Coordinates of C-alpha atoms in Angstrom, one line a residue:
X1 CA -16.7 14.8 -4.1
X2 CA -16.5 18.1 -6.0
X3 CA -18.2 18.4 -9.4
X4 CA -16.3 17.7 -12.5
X5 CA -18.7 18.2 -14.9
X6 CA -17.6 21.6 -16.4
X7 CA -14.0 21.4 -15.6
X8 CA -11.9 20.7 -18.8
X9 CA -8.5 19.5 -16.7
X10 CA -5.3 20.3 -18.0
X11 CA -3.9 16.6 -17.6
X12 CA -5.9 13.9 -15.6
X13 CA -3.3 11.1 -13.7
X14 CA -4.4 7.9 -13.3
X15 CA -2.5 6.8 -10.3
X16 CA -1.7 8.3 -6.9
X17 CA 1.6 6.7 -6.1
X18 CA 5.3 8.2 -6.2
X19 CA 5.2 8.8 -10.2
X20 CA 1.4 10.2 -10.0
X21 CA 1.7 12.3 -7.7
X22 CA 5.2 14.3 -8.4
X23 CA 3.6 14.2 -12.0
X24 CA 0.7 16.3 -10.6
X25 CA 3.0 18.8 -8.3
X26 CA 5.1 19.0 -11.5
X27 CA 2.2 19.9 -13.6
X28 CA 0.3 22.2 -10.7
X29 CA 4.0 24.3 -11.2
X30 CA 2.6 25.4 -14.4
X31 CA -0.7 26.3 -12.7
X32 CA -2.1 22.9 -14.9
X33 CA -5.2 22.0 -13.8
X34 CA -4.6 18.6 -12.4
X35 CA -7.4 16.1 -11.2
X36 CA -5.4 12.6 -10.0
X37 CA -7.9 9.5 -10.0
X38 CA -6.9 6.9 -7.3
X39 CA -8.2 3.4 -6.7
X40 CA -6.9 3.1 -3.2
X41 CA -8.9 4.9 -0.2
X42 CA -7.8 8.5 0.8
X43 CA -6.2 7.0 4.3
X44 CA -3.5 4.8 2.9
X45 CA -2.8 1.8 5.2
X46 CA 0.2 0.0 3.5
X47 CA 3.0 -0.9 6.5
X48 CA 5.3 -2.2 3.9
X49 CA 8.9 -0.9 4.1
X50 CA 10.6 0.5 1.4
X51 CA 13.8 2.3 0.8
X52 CA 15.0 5.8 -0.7
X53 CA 18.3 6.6 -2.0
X54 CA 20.0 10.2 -1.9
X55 CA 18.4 11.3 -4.8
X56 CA 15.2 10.4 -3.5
X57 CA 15.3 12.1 -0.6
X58 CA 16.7 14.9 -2.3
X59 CA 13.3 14.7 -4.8
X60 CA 10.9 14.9 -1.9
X61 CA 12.3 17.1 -0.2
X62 CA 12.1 19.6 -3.0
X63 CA 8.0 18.9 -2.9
X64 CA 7.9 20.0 0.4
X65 CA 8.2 16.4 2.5
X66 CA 10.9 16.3 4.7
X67 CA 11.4 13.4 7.3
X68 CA 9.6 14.4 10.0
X69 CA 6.5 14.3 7.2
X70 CA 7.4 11.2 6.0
X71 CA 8.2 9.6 9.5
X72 CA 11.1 8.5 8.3
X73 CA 14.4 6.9 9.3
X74 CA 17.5 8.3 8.0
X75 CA 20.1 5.7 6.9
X76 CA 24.1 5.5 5.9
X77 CA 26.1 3.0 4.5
X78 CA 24.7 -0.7 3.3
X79 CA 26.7 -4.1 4.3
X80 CA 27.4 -6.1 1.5
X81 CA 26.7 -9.8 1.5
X82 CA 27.7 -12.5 -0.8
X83 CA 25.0 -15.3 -2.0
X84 CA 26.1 -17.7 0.0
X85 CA 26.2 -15.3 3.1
X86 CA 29.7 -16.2 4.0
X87 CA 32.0 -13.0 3.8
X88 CA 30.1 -9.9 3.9
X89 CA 31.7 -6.1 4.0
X90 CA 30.4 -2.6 5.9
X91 CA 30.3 0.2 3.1
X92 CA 30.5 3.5 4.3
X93 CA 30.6 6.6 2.4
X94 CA 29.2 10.8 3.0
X95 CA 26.9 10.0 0.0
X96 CA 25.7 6.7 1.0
X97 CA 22.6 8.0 2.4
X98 CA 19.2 7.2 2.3
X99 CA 15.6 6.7 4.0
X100 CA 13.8 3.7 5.3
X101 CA 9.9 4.7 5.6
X102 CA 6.7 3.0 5.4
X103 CA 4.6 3.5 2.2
X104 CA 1.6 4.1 4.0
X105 CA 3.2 6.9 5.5
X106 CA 4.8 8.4 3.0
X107 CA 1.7 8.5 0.5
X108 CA -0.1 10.2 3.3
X109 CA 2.4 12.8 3.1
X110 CA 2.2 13.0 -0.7
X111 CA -1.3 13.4 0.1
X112 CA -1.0 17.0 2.1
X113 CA 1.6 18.5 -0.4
X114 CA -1.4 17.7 -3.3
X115 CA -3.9 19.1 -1.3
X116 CA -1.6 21.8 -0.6
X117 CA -0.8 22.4 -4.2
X118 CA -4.5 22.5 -5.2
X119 CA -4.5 19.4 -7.2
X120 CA -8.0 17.9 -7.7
X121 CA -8.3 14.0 -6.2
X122 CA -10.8 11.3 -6.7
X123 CA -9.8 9.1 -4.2
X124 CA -11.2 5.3 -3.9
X125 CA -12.3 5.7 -7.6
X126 CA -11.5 3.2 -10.3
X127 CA -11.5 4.3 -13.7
X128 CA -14.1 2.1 -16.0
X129 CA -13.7 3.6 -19.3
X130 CA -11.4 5.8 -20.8
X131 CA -11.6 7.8 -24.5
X132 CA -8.5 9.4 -26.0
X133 CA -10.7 12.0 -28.7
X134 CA -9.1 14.3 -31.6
X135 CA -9.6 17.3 -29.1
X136 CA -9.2 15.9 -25.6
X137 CA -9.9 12.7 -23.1
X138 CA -12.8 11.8 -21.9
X139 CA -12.4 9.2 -18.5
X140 CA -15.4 7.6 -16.9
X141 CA -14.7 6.3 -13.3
X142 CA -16.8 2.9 -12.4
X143 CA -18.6 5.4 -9.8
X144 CA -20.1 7.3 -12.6
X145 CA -18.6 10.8 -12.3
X146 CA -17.4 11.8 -16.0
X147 CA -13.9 13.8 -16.3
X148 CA -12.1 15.2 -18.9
X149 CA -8.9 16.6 -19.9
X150 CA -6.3 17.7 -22.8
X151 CA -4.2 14.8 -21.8
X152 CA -4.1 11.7 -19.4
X153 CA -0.4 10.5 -17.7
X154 CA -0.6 6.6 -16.7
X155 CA 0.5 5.6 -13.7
X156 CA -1.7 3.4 -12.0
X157 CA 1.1 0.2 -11.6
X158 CA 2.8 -2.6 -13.0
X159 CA -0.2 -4.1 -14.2
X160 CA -1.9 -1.2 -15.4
X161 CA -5.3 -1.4 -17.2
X162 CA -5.3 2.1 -18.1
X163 CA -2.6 1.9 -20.1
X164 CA -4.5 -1.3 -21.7
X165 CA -7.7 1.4 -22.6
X166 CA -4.9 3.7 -23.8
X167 CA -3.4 0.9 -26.4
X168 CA 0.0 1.5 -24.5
X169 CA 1.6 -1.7 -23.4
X170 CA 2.4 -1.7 -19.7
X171 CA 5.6 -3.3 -18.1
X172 CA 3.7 -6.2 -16.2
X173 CA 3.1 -7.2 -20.2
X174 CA 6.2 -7.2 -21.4
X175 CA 7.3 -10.7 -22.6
X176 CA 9.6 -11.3 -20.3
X177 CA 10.3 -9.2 -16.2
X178 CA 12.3 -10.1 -13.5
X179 CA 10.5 -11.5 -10.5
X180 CA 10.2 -10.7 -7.1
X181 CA 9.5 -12.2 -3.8
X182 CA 9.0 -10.9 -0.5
X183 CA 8.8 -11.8 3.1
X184 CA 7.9 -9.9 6.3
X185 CA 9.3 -10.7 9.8
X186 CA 8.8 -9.3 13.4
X187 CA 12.1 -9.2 15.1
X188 CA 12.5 -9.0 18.8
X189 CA 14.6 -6.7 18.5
X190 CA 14.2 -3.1 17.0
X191 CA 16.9 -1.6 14.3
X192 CA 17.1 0.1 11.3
X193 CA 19.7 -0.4 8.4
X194 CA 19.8 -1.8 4.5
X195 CA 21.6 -5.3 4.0
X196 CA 22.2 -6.0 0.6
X197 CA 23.0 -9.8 -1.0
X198 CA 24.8 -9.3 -4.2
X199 CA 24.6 -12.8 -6.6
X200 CA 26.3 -13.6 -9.9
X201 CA 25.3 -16.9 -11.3
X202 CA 22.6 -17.9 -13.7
X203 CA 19.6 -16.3 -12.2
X204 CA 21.5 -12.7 -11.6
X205 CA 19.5 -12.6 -8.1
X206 CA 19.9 -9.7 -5.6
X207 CA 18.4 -10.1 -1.9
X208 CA 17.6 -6.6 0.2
X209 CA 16.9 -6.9 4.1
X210 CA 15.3 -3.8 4.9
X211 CA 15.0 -3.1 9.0
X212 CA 12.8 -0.6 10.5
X213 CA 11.8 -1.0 14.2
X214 CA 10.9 -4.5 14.6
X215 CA 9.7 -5.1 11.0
X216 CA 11.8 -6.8 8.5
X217 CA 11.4 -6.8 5.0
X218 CA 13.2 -9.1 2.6
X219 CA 12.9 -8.8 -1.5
X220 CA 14.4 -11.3 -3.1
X221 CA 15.1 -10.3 -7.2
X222 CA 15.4 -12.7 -9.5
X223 CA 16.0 -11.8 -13.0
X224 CA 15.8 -14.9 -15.1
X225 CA 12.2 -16.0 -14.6
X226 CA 12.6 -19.1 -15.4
X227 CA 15.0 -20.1 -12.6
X228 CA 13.1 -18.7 -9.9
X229 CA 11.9 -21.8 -7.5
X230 CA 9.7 -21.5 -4.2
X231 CA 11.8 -24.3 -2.8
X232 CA 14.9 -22.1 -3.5
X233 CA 13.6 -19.5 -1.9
X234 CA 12.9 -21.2 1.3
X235 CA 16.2 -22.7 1.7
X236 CA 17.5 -18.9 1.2
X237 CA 15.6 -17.6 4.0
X238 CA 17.2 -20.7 6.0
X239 CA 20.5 -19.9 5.4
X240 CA 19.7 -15.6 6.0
X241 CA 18.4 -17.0 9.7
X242 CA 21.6 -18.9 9.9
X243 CA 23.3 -16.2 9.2
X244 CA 21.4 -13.8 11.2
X245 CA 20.4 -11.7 8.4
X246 CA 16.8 -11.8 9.0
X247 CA 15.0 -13.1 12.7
X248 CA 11.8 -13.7 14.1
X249 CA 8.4 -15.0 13.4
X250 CA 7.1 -14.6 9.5
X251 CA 4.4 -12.3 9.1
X252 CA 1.9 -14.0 6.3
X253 CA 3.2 -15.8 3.5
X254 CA 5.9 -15.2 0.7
X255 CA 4.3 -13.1 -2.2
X256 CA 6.0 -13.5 -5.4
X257 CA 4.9 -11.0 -8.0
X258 CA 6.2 -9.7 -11.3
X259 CA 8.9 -6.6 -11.5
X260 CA 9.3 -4.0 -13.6
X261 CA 12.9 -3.7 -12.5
X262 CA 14.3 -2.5 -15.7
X263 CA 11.7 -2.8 -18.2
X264 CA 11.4 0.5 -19.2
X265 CA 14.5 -0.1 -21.5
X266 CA 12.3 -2.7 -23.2
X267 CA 9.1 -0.9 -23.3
X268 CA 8.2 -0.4 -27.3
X269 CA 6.8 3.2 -26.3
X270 CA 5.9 5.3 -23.3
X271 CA 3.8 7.5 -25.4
X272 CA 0.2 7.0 -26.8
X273 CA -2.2 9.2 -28.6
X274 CA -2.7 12.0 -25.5
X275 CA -1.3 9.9 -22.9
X276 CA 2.1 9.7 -21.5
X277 CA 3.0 5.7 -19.4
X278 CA 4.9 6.4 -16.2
X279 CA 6.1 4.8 -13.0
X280 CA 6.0 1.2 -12.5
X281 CA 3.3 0.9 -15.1
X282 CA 6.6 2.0 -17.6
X283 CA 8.7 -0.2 -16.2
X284 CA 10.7 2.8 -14.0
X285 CA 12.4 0.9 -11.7
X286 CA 16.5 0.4 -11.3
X287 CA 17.5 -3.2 -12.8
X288 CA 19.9 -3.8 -9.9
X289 CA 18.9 -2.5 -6.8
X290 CA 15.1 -3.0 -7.5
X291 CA 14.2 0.5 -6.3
X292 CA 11.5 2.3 -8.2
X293 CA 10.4 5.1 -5.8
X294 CA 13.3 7.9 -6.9
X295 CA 12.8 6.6 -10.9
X296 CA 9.0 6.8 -10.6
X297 CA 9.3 10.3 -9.2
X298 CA 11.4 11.4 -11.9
X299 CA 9.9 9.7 -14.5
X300 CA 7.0 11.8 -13.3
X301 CA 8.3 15.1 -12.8
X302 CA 10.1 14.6 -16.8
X303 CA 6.4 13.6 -17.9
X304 CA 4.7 16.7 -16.5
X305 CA 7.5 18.6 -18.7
X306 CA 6.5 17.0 -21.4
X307 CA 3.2 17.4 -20.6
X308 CA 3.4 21.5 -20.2
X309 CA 4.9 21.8 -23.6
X310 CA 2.8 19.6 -25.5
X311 CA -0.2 21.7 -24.1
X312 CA 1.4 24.9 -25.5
X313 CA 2.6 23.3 -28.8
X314 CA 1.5 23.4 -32.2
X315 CA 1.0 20.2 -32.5
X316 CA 0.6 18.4 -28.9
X317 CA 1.4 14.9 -30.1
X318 CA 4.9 16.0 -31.7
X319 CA 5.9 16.6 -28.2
X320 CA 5.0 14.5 -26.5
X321 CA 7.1 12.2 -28.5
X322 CA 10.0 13.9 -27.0
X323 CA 9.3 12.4 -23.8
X324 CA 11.4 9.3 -24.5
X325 CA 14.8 10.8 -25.1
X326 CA 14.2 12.9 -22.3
X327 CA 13.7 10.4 -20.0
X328 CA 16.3 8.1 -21.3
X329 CA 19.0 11.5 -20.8
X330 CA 17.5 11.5 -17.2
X331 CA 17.2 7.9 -16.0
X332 CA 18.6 5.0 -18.5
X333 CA 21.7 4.5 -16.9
X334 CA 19.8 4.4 -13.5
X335 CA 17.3 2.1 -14.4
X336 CA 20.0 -0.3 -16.4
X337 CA 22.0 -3.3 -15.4
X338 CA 25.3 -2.7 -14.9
X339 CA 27.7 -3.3 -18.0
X340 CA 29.9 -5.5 -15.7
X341 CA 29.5 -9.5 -15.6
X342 CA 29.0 -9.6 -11.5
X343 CA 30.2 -13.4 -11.2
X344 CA 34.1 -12.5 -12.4
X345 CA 33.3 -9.3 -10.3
X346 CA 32.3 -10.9 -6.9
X347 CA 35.9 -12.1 -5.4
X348 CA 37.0 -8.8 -5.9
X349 CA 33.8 -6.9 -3.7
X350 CA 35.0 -8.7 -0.2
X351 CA 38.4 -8.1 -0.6
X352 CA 39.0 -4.4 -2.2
X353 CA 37.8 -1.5 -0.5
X354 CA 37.5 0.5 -4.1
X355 CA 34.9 -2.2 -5.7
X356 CA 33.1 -2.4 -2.4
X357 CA 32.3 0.8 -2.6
X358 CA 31.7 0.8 -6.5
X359 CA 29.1 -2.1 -5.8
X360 CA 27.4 -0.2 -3.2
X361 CA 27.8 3.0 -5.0
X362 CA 26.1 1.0 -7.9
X363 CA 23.4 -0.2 -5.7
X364 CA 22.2 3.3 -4.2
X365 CA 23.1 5.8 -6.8
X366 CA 22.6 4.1 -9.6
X367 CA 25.8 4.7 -10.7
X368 CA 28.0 2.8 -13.8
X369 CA 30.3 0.8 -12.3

């Protein structure tokens, strides 16, 4: 590892994921010094799948990762299902595009455009101590090395302990999230497509089947945390086997986790003294589809804005106080709920063409409907 022990960083990122890194490429734009700390080893080995939307793709391929570096495999269309997986509909539309990769894969290519870019990386470093002083920030990883910086962006997950050391509370601690559970399968068969299971009663759930190659990856979203049941989810992945919608042998167990899916609406403030709170550890991630790689990103890329004026303003902290209604311009209507009640909606999403599509539309693109 390189010596940090004279370097006086422009910003230090805590957090190498989506939002971390397009926070650092942001940054390095403005010729920042940039030095990202990262808890997870420099080979990433997550098989996980996950989806992008159009303006995802669009994102990374603007930092210089294009399919071919991100292995991944281009999708159209979604097929709407209803919760009880009796009708279902094909939506296709030019825009409906997207990407199904493998996080592993694509963090690996994150990896080469920061390397590329110059940025600074402590890799398989946790940070043990962090100091937010009248003049700059002082970080202490639990290796030992000592960093410091002007300012420090936050983006080290749902749960994040930074944020903790930064008196900024993070979305896995907001009083109530959504929750999430997911299952992996290993289909005999390989494909590659987006299934999407739209419901509308109490618990506001949304179920995604994710295929690529053999591996399927179900999340099931449920909103009110207080209705979400193991048992029910079992007798959901019954009835998607009946239906077909997901096949083969389980691959480990269901993991149910908190989600920031929408949170960032409800987060009292992103901003801290020197520190900016991005990604899933702001609560960046759409309410309805449950996709947080395209809001992390942007949160990001809006956060090293706000980070490259505050370093040239007057006063830094005034600033960086601006980086809540610029984020809310950007993203709020992405990250939100729908304004429609779904329930008096779904008869109406089998049957017309025009609200298929709006649902779908809604779903990918974030779009009102």
């Amino acid at each position: 590892m390189a010596s940090h022990s004279n370097i006086v960083y422009d910003v230090a990122i805590v957090g190498a994921g989506p939002a971390g890194c397009a926070a650092a490429v942001g940054c390095r734009a403005h010729d920042a010094r940039v030095v990202v700390i990262e808890a997870a080893p420099a080979k990433p080995t997550d098989e996980t799948i996950a989806w992008i939307g159009a303006a995802g793709v669009d994102f990374v391929n603007q930092c210089g990762i294009d399919a071919k570096a991100a292995k991944a495999t281009p999708f159209q269309g979604v097929r709407l299902h209803s919760w009880d997986l009796k009708r279902r509909v094909d939506v296709d539309d030019e825009e409906l595009t997207g990407w199904l990769v493998q996080r592993g894969t694509i963090q690996r290519a994150w990896q080469r455009v920061l390397a590329k870019a110059g940025v600074a990386a402590c890799y398989g470093e946790r940070l043990a101590a962090l100091r937010l002083g009248e003049d700059e920030v002082e970080l202490r990883l639990a290796g030992g090395t000592a960093l410091r910086a002007r300012l420090v962006i936050i983006a080290d997950g749902t749960d994040s302990e930074t944020a903790k050391l930064a008196n900024l509370v993070a979305a896995g601690d907001a009083i109530r999230h959504p929750v999430c559970v997911q299952m992996t399968f290993e289909a005999e068969r390989a494909g590659a497509g987006l299934d999407v299971v739209v419901g509308g009663g109490r618990g506001a759930q949304m179920a995604t089947v994710a295929r690529l190659g053999k591996t399927v990856r179900l999340s099931v979203l449920n909103r009110d945390p207080v209705g979400s049941d193991p048992a029910e989810f079992e007798r959901f992945v019954e009835a998607a086997r009946a239906a077909e919608l997901v096949s083969g042998r389980a691959v480990g167990q269901a993991v149910t986790r908190a989600s920031p899916a929408g949170v960032a609406l409800d987060v009292e403030s992103h901003v801290g003294k020197r520190s900016l709170l991005i990604g899933d550890a702001g609560g960046f991630v759409a309410a309805f589809s449950n996709e947080g790689i395209y809001p992390a990103m942007r949160s990001g890329s809006i956060a090293a804005e706000t980070a490259m004026r505050a370093l040239g303003a007057a006063v830094m902290q005034d600033e960086l106080a601006t980086f809540g209604a610029a984020w809310r311009t950007e993203l709020a209507d992405y990250i939100r709920m729908p304004n429609t009640d779904l329930s008096l909606l779904m008869p109406l999403v089998f049957n017309n063409p025009r609200m298929s599509l709006r649902v779908a539309r809604a779903f990918l693109l974030g779009q009102k409907f």
